[in-house]
Tab-separated table of C-alpha atoms and ligand atoms in Angstrom:
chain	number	residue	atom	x	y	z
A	291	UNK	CA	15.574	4.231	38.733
A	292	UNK	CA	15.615	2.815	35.018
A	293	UNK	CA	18.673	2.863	33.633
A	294	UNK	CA	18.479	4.568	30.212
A	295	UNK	CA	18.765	2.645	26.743
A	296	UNK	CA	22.178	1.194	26.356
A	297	UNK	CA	25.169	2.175	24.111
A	298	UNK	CA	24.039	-0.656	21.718
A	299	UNK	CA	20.592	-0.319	22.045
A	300	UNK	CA	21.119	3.552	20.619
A	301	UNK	CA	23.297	2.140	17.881
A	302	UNK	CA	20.566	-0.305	16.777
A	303	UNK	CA	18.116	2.352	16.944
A	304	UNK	CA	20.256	4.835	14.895
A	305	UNK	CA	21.249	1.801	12.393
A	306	UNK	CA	17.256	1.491	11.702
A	307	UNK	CA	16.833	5.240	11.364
A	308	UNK	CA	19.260	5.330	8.544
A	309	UNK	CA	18.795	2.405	6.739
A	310	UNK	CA	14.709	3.673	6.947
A	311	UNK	CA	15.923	6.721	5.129
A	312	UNK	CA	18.061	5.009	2.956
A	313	UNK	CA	15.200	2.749	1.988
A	314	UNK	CA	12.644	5.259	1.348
A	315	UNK	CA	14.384	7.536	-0.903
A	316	UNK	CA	16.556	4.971	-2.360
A	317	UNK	CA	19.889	7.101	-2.427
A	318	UNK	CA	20.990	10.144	0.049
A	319	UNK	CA	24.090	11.736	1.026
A	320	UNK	CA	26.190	11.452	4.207
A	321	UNK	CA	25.392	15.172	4.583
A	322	UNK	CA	21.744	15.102	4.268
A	323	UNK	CA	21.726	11.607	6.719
A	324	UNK	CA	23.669	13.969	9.070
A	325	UNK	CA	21.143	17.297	9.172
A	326	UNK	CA	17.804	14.523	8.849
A	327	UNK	CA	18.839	12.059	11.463
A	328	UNK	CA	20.461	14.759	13.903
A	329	UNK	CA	23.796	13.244	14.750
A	330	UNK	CA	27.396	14.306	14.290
A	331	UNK	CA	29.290	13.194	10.869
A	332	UNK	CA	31.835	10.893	13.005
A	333	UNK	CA	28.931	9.116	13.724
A	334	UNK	CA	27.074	8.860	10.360
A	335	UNK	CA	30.398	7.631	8.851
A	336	UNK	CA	30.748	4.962	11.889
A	337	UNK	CA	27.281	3.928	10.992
A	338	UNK	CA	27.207	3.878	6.876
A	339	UNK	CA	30.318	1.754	7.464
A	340	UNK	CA	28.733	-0.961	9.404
A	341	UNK	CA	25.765	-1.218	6.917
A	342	UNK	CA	28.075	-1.319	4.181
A	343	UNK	CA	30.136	-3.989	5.383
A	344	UNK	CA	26.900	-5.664	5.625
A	345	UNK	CA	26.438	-5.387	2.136
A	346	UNK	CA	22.480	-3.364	3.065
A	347	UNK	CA	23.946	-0.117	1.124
A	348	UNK	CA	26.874	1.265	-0.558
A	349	UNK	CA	28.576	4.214	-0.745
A	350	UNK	CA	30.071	5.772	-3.991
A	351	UNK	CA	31.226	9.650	-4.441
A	352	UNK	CA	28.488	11.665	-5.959
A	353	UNK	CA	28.714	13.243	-9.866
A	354	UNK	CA	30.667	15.913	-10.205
A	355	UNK	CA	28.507	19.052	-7.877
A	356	UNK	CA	30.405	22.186	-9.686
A	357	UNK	CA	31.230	23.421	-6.086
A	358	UNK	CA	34.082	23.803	-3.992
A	359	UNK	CA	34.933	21.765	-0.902
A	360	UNK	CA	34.994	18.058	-0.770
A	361	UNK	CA	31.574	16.418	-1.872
A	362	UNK	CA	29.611	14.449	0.438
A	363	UNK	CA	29.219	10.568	-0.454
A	364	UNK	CA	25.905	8.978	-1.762
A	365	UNK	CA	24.771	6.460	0.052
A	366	UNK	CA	22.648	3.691	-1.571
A	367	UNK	CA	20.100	0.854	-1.066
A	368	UNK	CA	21.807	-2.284	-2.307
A	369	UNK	CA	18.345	-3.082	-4.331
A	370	UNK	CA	19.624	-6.099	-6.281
A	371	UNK	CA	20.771	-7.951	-3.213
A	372	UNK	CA	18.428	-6.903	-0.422
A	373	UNK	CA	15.288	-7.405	-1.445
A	374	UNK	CA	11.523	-9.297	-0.589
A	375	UNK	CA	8.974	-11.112	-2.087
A	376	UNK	CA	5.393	-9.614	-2.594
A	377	UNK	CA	1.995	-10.574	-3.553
A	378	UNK	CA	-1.277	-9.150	-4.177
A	379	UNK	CA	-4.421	-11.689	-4.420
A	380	UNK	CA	-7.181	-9.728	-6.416
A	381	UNK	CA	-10.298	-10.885	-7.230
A	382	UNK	CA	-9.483	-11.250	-10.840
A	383	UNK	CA	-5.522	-11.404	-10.699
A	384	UNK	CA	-2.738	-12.316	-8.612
A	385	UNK	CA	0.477	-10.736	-8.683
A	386	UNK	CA	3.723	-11.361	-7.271
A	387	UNK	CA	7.071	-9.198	-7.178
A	388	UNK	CA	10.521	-9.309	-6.123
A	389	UNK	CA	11.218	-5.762	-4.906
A	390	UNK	CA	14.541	-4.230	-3.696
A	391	UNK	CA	15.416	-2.357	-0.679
A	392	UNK	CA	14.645	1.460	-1.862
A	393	UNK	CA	11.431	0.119	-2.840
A	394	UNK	CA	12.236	-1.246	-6.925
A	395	UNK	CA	9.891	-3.424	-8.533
A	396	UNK	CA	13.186	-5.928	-10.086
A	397	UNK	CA	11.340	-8.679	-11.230
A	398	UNK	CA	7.290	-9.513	-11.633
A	399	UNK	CA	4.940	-12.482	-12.607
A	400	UNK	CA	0.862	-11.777	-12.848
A	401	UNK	CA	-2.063	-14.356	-14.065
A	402	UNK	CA	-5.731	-14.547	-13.193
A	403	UNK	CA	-6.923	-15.462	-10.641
A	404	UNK	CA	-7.485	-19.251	-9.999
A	405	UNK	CA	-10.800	-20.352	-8.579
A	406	UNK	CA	-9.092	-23.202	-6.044
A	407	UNK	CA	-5.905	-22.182	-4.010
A	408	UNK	CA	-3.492	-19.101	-4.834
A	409	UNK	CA	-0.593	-20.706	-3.001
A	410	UNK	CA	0.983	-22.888	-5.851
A	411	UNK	CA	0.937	-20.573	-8.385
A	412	UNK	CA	2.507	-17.825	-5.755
A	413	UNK	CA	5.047	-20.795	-5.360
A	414	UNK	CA	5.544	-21.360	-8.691
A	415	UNK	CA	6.132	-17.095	-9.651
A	416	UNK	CA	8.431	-16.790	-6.881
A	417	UNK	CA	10.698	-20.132	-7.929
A	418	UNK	CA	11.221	-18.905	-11.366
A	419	UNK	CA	11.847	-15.175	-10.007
A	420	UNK	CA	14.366	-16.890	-8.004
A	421	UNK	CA	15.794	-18.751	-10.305
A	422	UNK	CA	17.421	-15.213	-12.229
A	423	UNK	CA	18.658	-14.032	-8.469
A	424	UNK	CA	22.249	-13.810	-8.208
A	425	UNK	CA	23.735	-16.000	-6.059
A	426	UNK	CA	25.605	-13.036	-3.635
A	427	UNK	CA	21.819	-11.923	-3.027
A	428	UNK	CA	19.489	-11.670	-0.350
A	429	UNK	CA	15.829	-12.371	0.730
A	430	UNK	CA	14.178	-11.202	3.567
A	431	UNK	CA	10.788	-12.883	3.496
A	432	UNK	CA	7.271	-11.911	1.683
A	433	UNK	CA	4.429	-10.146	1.922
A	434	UNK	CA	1.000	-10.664	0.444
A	435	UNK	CA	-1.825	-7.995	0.154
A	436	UNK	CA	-5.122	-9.185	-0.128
A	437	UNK	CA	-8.959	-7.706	-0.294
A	438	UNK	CA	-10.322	-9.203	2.821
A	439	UNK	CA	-10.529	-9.107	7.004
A	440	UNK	CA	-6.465	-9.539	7.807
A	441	UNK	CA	-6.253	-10.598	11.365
A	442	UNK	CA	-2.711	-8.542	12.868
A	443	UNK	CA	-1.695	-10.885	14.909
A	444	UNK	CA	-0.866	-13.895	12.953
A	445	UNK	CA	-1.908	-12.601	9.368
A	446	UNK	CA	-5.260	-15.328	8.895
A	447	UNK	CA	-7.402	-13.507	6.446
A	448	UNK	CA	-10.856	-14.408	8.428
A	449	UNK	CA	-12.927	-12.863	5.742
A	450	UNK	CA	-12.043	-12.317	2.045
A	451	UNK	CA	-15.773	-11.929	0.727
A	452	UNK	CA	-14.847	-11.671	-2.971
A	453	UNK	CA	-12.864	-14.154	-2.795
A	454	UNK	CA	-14.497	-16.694	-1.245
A	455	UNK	CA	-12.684	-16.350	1.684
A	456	UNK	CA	-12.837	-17.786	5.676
A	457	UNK	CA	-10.057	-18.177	7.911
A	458	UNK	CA	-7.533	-18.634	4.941
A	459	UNK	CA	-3.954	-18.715	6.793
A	460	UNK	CA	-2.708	-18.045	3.077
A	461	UNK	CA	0.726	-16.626	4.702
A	462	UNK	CA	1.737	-19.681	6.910
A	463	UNK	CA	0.967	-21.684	3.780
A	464	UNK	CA	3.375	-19.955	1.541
A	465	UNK	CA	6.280	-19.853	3.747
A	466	UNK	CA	5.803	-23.971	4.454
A	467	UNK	CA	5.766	-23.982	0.510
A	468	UNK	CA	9.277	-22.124	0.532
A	469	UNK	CA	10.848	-22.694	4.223
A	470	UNK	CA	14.690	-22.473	2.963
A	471	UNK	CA	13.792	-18.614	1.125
A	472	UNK	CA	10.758	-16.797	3.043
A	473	UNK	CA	11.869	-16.362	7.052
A	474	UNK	CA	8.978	-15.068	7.254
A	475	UNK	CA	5.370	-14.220	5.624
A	476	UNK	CA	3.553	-11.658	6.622
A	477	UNK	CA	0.216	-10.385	5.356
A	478	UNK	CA	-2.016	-7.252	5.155
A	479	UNK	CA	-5.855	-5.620	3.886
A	480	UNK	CA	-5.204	-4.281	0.418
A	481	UNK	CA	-6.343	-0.780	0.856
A	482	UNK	CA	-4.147	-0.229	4.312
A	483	UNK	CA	-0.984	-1.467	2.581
A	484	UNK	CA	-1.533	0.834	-0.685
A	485	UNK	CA	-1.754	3.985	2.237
A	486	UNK	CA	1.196	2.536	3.293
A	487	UNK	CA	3.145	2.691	0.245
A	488	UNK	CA	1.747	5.538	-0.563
A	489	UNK	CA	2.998	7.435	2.170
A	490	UNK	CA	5.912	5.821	2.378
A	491	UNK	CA	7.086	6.773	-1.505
A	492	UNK	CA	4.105	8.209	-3.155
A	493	UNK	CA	1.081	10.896	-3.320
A	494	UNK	CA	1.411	10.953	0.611
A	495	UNK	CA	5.133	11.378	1.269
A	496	UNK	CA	4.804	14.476	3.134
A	497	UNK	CA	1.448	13.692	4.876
A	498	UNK	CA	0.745	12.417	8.258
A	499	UNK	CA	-3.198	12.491	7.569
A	500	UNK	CA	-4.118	9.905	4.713
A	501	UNK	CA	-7.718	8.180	3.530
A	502	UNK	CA	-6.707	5.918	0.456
A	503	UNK	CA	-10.041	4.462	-0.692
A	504	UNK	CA	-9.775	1.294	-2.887
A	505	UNK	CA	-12.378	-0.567	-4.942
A	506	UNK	CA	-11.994	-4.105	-6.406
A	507	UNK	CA	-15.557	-5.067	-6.197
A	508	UNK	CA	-15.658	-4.055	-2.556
A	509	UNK	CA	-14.631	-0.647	-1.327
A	510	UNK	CA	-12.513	-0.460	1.892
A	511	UNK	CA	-9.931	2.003	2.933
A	512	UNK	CA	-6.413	2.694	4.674
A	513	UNK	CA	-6.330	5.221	7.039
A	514	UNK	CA	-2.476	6.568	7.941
A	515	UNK	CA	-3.409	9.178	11.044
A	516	UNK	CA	-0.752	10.746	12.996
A	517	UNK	CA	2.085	9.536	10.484
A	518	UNK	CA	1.034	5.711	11.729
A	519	UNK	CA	-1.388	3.385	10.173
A	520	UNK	CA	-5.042	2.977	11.662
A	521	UNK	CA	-5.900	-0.579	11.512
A	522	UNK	CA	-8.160	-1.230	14.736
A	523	UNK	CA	-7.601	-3.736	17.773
A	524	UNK	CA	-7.517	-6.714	15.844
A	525	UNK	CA	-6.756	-5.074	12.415
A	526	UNK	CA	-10.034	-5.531	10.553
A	527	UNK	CA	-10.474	-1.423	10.549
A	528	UNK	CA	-11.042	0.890	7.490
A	529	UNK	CA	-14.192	-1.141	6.489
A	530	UNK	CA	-15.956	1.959	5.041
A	531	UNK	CA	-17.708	-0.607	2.136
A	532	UNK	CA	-19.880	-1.380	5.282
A	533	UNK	CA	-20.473	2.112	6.452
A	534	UNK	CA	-24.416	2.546	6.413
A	535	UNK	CA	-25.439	5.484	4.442
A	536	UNK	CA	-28.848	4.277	3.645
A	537	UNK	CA	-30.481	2.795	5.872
A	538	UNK	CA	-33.447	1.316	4.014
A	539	UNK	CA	-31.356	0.791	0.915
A	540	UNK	CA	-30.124	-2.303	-1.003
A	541	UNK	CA	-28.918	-5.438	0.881
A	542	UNK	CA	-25.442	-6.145	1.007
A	543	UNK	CA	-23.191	-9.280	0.578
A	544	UNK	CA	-21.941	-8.399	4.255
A	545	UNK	CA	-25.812	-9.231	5.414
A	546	UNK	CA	-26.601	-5.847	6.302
A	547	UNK	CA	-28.477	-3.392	4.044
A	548	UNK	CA	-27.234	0.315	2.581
A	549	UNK	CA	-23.980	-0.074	3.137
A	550	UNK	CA	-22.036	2.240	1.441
A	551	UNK	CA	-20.366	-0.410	-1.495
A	552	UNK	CA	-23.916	-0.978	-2.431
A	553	UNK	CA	-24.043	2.705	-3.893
A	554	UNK	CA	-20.391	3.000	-4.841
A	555	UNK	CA	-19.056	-0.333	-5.722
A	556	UNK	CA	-18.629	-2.252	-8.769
A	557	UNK	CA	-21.939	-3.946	-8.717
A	558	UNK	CA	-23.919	-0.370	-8.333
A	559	UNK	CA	-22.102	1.184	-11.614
A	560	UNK	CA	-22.342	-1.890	-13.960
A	561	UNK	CA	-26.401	-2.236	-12.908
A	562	UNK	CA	-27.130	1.520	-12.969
A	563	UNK	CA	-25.174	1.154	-16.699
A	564	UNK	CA	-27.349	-1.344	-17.607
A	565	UNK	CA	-24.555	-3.480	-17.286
A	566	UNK	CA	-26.095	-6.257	-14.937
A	567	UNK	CA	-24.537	-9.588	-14.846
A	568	UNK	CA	-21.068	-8.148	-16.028
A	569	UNK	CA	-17.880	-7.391	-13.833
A	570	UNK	CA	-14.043	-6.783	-13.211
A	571	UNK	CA	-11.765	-3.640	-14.006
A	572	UNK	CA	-12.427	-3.804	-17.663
A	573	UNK	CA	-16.500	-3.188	-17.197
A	574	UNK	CA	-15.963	-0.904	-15.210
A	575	UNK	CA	-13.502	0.780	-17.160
A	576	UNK	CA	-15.936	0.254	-20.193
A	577	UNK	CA	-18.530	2.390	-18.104
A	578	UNK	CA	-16.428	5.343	-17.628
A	579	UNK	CA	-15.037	5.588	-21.486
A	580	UNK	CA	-18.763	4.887	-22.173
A	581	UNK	CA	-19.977	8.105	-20.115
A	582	UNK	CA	-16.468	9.946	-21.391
A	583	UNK	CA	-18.442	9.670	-24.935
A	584	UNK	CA	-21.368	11.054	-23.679
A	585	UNK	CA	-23.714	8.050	-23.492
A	586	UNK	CA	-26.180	9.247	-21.542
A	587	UNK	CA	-27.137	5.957	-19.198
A	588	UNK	CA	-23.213	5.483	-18.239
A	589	UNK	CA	-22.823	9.041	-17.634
A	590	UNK	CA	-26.095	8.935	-15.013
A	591	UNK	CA	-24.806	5.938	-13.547
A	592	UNK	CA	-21.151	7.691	-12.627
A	593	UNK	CA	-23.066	10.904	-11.575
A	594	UNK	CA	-25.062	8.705	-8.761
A	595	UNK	CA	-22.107	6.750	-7.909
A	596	UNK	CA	-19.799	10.105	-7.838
A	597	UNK	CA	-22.897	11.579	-5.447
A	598	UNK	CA	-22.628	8.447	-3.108
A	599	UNK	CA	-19.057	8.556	-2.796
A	600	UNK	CA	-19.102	12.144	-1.485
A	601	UNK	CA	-21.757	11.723	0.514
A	602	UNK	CA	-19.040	8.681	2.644
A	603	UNK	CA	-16.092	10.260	1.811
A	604	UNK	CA	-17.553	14.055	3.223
A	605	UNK	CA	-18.176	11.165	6.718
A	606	UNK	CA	-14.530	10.070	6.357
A	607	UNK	CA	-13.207	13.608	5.929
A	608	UNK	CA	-15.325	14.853	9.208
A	609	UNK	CA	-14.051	12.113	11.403
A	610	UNK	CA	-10.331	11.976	10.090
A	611	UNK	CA	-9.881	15.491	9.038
A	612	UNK	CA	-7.061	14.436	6.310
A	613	UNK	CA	-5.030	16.338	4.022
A	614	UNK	CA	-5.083	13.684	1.175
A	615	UNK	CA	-8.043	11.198	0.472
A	616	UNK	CA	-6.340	8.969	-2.536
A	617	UNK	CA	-8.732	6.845	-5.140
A	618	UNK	CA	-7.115	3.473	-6.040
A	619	UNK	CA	-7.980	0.488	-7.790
A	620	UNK	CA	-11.195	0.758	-9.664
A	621	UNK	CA	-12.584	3.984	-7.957
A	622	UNK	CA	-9.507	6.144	-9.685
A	623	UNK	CA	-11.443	5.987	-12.941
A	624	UNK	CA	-14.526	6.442	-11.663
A	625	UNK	CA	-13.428	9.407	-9.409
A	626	UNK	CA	-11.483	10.968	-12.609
A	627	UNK	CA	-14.702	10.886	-14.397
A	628	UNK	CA	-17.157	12.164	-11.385
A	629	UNK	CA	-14.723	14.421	-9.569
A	630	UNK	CA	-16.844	17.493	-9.734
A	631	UNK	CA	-19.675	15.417	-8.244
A	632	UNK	CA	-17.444	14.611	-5.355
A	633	UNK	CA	-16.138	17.707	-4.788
A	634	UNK	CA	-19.271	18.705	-4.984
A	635	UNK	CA	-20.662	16.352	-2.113
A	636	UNK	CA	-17.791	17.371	-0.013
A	637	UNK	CA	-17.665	21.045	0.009
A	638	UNK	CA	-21.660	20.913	1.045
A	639	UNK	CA	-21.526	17.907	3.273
A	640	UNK	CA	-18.286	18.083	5.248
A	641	UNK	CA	-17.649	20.651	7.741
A	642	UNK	CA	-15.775	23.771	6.492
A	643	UNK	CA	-12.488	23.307	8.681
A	644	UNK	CA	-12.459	19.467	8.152
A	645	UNK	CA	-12.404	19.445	4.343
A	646	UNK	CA	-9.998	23.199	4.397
A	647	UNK	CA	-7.020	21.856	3.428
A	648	UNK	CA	-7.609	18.241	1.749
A	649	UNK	CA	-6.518	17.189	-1.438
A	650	UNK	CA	-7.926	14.773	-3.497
A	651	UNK	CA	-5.981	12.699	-5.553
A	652	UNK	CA	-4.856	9.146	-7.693
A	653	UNK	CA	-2.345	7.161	-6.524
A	654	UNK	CA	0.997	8.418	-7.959
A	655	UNK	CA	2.454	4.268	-7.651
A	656	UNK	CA	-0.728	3.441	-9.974
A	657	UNK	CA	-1.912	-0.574	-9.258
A	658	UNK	CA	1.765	-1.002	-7.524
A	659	UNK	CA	0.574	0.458	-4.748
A	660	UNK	CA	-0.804	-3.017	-3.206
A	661	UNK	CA	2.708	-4.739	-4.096
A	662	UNK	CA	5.158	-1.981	-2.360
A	663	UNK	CA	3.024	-1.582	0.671
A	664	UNK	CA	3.471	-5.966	0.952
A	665	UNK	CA	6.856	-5.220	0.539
A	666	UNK	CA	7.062	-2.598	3.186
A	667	UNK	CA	5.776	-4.817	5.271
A	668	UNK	CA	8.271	-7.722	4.985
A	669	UNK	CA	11.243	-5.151	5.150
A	670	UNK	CA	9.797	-4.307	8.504
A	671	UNK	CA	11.661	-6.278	10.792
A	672	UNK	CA	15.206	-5.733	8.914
A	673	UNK	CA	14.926	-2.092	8.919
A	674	UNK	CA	13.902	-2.054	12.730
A	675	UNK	CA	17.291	-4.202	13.236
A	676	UNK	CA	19.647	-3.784	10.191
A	677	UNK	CA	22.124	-6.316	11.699
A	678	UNK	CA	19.882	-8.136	13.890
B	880	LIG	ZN1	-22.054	-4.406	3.921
């Protein structure tokens, strides 16, 4: 017989649980710890103790409640001393972050993007973050999200199209830039780590069925099924830029032909605009305040892409069935200004029980979506073994 999971494999696993719930709501009380997590107080109190003598949260009596009886004690992320590096490579900007346990944004650094390597200037944002860190304070490693193919296993981006991408090991070479800080670097897509934060502290909190769709040039999305994030055997999935809706349409950078960025993306909207040869956020943006005014070839050219992105996310919706399909990057304006189009699309092309309940929706974290879902990511490992 296997012998069950030991007295200090339990604790480890109920150390995780809390500091998890600690670090996605950013403050709780011992009471609420007690009724979420399912163990006794005796035990919460054992527990909060350990992780405070850690220095991973603290514990302070709440304000004044108004009610009788002795109030429970907050318990709080230690944001300014536990906290991660993260990055998000663009195709026009990079961004990096130093973000606190609880998920705060404390400190952040952004340029364009530079046409040779991103890793110096990554370097170079996260030295003179560092150099403002108290001394007392702790890092826990990085994470970088970036538009391309991110293979799981070791975090080599094998594709980054938009960026010029191939087998870029862009993780490995930022933690050899900063050995002594980063432990570790870990990487993910873009559009899977905005689901991520997303549903960890944003539009999706209370879902377990997510489709976050992002656009920065490409389109490609996250997919959180089940409460756990749908990334494929190797962790190339979500690619729904290459879904073929057309099969005899435009060629694609990918080498096929109709896929569906070729309707939906960047490029489609600025040539259907009239816009060829421009690109980045602000033409795009320039399209949708254009068709906002009522100019009448900006306004057709968000009608056809609002169509097309229906038409793929009415497919997404029948396979998936979510409650929540979120529009980030780019696509947010450009679904704010075609929303009846995709509605539209999706009440006549998805099947009535798939599309019942969903919801569809911006991103409530806005463009910081990319940089807390890195950050999730490098918190990983500490908040699956607080004391490890
Ligand atoms: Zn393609």
């Amino acid at each position: 017989m296997r012998a069950g999971p030991s007295q200090e494999e339990i604790r480890r696993q109920n150390l995780g649980a809390l500091l998890r719930l600690v670090h996605m709501r950013g403050q709780i009380s011992r009471a609420e710890l007690t009724s979420e997590l399912g163990l006794n107080r005796s035990t919460i109190g054992a527990l909060t103790s350990d992780l405070t003598a850690t220095g991973l949260v603290s514990e302070e009596a709440p304000r004044e409640t108004g009610r009788a009886g002795r109030p429970s004690l907050v318990v709080r992320a230690s944001s300014e001393q536990v906290y991660v590096y993260a990055a998000n490579i663009g195709v026009d900007r990079i961004t990096a972050a130093r973000v606190g346990l609880g998920g705060v944004i404390l400190d952040r650094r952004e340029s364009t993007r530079p046409s040779g390597d991103v890793v110096p200037p990554l370097r170079s944002f996260i030295q003179s973050m560092e150099s403002k860190v108290d001394t007392d304070a702790r890092c826990f490693g990085a994470g970088i999200s970036v538009c391309g193919l991110v293979r799981r296993e070791d975090g080599m981006v094998r594709l980054g199209p938009h960026l010029g991408w191939l087998d870029q090991p862009v993780g490995i070479a930022l933690q050899e830039e900063l050995p002594d800080l980063l432990p570790s670097v870990v990487v993910g897509n873009v559009a899977d780590l905005s689901a991520l934060a997303e549903h960890t502290r944003g539009a999706g909190v209370d879902c377990s069925n997510i489709i976050y769709v992002y656009s920065d040039v490409g389109i490609g999305a996250g997919i959180i099924a089940g409460g756990r994030r749908v990334t494929g055997h190797g962790g190339y999935g979500g690619e729904v830029g290459h879904m073929v809706v057309h099969p005899n349409g435009r060629p694609c950078g990918c080498g096929s032909r109709g896929c569906w960025e070729t309707e939906v993306g960047e490029e489609a909207l600025l040539r259907l605009s009239g816009r060829t040869g421009q690109s980045g956020r602000e033409a795009v943006l320039a399209v949708v305040d254009a068709a906002v005014r009522g100019d009448a070839e900006a306004q057709a050219a968000v009608r056809h892409v609002g169509d097309w992105l229906g038409f793929g996310v009415a497919n997404l919706v029948n396979i998936f069935n979510p409650e929540l399909v979120i529009f980030g990057g780019t696509l947010r304006d450009v679904y704010l200004a075609a929303a009846a189009q995709v509605r539209s699309r999706l009440n006549h092309n998805a099947l009535a029980a798939c599309r019942e309940h969903v919801r569809l929706r911006t991103p409530q974290l806005g463009d910081d979506a990319p940089l807390l879902g890195a950050a999730e990511l490098a918190f990983e490992q500490l908040l699956a073994d607080p004391l490890g």
